[in-house]
mmCIF file with all atom_site columns, N, CA and C in Angstrom:
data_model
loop_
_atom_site.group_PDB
_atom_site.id
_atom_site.type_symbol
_atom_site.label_atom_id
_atom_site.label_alt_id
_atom_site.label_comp_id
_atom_site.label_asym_id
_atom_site.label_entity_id
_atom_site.label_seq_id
_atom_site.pdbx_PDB_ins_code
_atom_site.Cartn_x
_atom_site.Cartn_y
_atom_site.Cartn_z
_atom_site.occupancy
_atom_site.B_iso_or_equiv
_atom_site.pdbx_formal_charge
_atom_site.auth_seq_id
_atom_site.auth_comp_id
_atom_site.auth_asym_id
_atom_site.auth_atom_id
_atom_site.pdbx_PDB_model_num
ATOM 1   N N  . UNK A 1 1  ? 0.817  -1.196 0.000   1.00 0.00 ? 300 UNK A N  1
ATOM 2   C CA . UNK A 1 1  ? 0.000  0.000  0.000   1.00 0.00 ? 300 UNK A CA 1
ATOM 3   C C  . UNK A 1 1  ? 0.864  1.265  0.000   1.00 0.00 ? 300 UNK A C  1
ATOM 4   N N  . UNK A 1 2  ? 2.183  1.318  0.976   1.00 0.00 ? 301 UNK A N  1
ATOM 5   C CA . UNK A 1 2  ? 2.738  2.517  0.938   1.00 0.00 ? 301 UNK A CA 1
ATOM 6   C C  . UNK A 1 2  ? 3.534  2.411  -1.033  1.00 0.00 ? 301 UNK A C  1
ATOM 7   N N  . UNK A 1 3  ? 3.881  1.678  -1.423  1.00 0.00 ? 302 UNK A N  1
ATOM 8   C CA . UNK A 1 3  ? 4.278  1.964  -2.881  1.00 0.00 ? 302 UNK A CA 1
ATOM 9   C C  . UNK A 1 3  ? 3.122  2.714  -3.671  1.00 0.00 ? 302 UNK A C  1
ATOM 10  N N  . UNK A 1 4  ? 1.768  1.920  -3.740  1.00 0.00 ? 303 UNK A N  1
ATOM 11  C CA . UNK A 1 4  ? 0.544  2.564  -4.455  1.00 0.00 ? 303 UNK A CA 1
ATOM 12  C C  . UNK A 1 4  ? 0.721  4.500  -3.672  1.00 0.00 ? 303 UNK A C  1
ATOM 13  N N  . UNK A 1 5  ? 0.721  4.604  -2.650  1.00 0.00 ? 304 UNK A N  1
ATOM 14  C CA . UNK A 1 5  ? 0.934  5.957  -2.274  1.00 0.00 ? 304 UNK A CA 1
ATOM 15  C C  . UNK A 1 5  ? 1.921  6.561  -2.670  1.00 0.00 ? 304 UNK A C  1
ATOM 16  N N  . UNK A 1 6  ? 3.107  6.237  -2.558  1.00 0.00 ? 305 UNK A N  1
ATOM 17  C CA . UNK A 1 6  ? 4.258  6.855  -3.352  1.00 0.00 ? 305 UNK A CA 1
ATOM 18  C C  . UNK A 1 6  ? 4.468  7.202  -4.183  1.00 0.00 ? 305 UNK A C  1
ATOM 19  N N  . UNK A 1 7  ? 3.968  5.985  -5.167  1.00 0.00 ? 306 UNK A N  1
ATOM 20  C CA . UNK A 1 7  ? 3.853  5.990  -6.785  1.00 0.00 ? 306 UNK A CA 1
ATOM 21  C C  . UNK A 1 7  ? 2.579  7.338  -7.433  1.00 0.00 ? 306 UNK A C  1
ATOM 22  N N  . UNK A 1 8  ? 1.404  7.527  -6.799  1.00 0.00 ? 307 UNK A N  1
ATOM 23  C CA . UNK A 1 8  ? 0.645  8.330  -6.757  1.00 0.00 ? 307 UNK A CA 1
ATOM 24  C C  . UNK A 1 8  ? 1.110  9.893  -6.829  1.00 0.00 ? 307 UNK A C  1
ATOM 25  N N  . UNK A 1 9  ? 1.521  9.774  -5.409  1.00 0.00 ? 308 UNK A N  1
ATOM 26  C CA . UNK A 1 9  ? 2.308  11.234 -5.261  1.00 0.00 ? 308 UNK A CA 1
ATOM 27  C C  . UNK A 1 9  ? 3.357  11.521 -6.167  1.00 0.00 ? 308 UNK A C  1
ATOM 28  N N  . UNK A 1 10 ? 4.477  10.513 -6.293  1.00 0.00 ? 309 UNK A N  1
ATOM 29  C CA . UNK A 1 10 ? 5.588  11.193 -7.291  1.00 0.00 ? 309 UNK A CA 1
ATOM 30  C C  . UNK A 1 10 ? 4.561  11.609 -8.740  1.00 0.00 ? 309 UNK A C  1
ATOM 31  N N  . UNK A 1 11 ? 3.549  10.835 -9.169  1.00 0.00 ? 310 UNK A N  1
ATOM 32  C CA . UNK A 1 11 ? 2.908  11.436 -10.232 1.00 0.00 ? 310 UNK A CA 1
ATOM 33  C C  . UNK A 1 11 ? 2.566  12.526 -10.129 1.00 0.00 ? 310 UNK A C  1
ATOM 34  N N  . UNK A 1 12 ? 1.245  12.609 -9.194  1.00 0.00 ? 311 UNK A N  1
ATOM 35  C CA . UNK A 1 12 ? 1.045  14.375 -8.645  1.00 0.00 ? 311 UNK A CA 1
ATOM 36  C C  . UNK A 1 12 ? 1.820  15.138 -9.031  1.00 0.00 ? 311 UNK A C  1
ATOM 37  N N  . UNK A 1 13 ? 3.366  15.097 -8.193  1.00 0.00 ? 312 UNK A N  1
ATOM 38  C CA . UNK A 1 13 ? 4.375  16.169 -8.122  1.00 0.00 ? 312 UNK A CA 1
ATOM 39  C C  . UNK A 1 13 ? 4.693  16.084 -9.909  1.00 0.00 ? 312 UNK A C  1
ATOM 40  N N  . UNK A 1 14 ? 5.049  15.048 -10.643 1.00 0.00 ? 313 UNK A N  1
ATOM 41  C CA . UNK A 1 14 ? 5.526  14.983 -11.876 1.00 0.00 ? 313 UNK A CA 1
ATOM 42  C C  . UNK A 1 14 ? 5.026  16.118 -12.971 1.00 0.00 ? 313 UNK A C  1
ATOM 43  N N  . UNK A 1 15 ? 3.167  15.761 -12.480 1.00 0.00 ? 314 UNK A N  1
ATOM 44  C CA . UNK A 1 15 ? 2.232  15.976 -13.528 1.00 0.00 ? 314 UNK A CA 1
ATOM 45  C C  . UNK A 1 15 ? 2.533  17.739 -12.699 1.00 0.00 ? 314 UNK A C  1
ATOM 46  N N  . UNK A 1 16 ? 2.273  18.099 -11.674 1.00 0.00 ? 315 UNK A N  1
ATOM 47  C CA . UNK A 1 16 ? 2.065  19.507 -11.353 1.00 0.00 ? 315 UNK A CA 1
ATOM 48  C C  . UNK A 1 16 ? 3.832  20.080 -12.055 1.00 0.00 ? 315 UNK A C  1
ATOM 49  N N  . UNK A 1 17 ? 4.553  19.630 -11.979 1.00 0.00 ? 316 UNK A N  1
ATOM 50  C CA . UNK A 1 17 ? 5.646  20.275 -12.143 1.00 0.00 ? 316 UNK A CA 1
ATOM 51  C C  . UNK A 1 17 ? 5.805  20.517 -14.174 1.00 0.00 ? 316 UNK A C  1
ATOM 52  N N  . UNK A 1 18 ? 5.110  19.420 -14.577 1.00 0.00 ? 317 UNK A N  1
ATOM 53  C CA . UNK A 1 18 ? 4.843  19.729 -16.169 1.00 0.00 ? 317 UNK A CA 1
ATOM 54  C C  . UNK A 1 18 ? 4.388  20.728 -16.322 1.00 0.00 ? 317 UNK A C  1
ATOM 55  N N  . UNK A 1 19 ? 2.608  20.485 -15.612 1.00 0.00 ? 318 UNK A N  1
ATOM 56  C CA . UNK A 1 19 ? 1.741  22.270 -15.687 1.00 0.00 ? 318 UNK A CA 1
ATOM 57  C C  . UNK A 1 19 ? 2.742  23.508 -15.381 1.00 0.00 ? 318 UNK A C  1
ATOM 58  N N  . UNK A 1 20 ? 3.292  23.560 -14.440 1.00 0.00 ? 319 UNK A N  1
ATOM 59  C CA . UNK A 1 20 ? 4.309  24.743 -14.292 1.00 0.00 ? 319 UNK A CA 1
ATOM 60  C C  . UNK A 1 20 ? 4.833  25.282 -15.117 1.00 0.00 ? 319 UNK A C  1
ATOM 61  N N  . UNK A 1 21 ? 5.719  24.425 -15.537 1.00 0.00 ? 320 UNK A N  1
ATOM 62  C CA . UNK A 1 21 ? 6.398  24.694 -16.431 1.00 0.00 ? 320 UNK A CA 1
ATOM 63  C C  . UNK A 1 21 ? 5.852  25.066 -18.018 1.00 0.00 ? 320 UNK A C  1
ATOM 64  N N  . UNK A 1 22 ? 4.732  24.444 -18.300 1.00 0.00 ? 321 UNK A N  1
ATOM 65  C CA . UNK A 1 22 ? 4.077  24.632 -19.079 1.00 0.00 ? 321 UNK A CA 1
ATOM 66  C C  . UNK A 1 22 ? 3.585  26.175 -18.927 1.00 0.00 ? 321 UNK A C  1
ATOM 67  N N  . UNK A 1 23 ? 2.703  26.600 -18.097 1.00 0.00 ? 322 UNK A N  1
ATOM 68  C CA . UNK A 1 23 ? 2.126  28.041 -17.626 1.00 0.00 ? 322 UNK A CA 1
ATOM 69  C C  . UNK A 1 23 ? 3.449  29.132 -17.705 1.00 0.00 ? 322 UNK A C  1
ATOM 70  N N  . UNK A 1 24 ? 4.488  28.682 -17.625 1.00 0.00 ? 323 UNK A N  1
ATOM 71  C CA . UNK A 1 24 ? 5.470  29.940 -17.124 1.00 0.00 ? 323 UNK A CA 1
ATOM 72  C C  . UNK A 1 24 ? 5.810  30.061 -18.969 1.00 0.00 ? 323 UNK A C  1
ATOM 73  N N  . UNK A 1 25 ? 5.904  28.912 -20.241 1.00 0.00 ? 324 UNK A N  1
ATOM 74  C CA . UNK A 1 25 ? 5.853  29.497 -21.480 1.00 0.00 ? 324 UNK A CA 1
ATOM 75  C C  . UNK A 1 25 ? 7.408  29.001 -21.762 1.00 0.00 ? 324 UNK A C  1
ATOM 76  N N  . UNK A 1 26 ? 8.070  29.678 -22.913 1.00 0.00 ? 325 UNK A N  1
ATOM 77  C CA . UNK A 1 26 ? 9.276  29.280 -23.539 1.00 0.00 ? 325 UNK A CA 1
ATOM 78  C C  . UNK A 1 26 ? 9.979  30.996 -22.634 1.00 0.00 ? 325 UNK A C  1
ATOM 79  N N  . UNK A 1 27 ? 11.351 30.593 -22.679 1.00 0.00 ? 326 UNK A N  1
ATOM 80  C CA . UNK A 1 27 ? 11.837 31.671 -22.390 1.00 0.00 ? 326 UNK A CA 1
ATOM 81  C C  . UNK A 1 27 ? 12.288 32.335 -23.368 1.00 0.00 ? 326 UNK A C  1
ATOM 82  N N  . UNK A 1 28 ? 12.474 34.081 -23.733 1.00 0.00 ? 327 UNK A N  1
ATOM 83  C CA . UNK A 1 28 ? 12.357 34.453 -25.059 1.00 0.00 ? 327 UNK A CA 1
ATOM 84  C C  . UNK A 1 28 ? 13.717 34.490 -25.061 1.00 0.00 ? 327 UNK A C  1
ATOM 85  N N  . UNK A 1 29 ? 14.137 33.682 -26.315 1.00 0.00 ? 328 UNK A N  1
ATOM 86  C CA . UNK A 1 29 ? 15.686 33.968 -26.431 1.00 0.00 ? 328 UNK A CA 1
ATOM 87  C C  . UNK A 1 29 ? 15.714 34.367 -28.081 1.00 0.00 ? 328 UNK A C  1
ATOM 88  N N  . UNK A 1 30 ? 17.030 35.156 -27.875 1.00 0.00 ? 329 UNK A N  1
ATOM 89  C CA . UNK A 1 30 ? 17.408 35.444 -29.458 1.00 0.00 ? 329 UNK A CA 1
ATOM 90  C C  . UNK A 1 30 ? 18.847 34.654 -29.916 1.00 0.00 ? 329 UNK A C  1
ATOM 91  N N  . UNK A 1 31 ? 18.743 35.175 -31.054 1.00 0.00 ? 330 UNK A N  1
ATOM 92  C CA . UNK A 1 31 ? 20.094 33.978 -31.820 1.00 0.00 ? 330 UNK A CA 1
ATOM 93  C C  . UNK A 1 31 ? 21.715 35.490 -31.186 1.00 0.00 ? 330 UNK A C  1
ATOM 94  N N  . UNK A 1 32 ? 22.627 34.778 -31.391 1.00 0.00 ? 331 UNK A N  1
ATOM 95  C CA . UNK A 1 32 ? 23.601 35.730 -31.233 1.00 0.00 ? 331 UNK A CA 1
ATOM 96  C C  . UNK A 1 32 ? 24.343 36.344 -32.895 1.00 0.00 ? 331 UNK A C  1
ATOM 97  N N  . UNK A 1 33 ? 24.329 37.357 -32.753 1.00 0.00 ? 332 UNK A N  1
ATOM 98  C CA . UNK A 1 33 ? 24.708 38.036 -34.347 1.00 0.00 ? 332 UNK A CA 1
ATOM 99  C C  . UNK A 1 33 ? 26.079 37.400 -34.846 1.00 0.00 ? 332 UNK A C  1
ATOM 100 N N  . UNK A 1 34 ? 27.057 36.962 -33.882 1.00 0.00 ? 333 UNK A N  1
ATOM 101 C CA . UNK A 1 34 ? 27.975 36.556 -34.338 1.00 0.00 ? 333 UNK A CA 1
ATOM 102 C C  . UNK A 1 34 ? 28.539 35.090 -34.636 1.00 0.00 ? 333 UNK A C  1
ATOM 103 N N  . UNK A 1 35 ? 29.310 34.945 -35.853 1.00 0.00 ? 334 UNK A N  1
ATOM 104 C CA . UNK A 1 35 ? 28.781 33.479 -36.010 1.00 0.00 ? 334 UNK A CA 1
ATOM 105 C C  . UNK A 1 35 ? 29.636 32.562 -35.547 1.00 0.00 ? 334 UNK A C  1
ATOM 106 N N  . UNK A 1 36 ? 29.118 31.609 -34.871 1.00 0.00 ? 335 UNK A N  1
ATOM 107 C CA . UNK A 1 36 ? 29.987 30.107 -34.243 1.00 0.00 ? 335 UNK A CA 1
ATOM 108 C C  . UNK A 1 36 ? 31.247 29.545 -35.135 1.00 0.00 ? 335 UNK A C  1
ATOM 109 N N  . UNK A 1 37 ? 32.378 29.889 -34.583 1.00 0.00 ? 336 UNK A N  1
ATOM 110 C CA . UNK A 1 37 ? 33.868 28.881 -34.745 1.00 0.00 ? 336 UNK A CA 1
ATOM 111 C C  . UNK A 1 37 ? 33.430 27.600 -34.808 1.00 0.00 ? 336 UNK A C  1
ATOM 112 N N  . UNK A 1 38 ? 33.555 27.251 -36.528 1.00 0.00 ? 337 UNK A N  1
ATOM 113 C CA . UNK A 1 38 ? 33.620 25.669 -36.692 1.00 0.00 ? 337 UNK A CA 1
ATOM 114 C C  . UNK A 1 38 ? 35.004 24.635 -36.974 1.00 0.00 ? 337 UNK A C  1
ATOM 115 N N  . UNK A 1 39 ? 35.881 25.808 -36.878 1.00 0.00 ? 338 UNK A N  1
ATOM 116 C CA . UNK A 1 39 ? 37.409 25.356 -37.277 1.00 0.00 ? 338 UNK A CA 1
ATOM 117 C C  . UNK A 1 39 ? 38.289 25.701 -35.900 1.00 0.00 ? 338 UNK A C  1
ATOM 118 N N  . UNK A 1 40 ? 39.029 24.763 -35.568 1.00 0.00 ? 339 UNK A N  1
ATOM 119 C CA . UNK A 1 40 ? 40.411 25.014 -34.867 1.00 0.00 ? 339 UNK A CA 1
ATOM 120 C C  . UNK A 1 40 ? 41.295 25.843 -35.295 1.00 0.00 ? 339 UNK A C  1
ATOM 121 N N  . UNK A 1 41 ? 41.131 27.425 -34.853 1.00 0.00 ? 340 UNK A N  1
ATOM 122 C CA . UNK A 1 41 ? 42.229 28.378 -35.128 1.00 0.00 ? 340 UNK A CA 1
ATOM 123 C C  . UNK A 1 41 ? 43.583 27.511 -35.296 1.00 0.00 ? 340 UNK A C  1
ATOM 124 N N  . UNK A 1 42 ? 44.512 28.227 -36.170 1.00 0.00 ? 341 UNK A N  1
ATOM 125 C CA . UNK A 1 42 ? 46.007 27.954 -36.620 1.00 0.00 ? 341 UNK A CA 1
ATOM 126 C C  . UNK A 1 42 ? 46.737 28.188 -34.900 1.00 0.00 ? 341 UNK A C  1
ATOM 127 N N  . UNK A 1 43 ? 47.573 27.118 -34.477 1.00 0.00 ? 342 UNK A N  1
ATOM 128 C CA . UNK A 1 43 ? 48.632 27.772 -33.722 1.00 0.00 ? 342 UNK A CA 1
ATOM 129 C C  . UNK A 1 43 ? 49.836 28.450 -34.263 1.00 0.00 ? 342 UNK A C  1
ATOM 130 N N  . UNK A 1 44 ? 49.908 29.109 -33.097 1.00 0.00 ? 343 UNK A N  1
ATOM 131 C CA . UNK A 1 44 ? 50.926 30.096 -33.404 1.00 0.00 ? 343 UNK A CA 1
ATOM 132 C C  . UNK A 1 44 ? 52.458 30.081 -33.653 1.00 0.00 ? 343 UNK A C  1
#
């Protein structure tokens, strides 16, 4: 019986912590203007 309770609750918490996160949205991000190093600079 205490597993059936456990198992219950960690869902609860699972499922409430989805909604949360869900309600709070994407966070607004932008791209950066400058563009990503795909090569290993020359040593010197």
């Amino acid at each position: 019986m205490r597993a059936l309770i456990a198992a219950a609750s960690g869902l609860v918490l699972a499922l409430a912590l989805v909604l949360a996160v869900t309600a709070l949205g994407a966070p607004a991000g932008r791209t950066s203007p400058e563009p990503l190093l795909t090569t290993v600079p020359p040593h010197p």
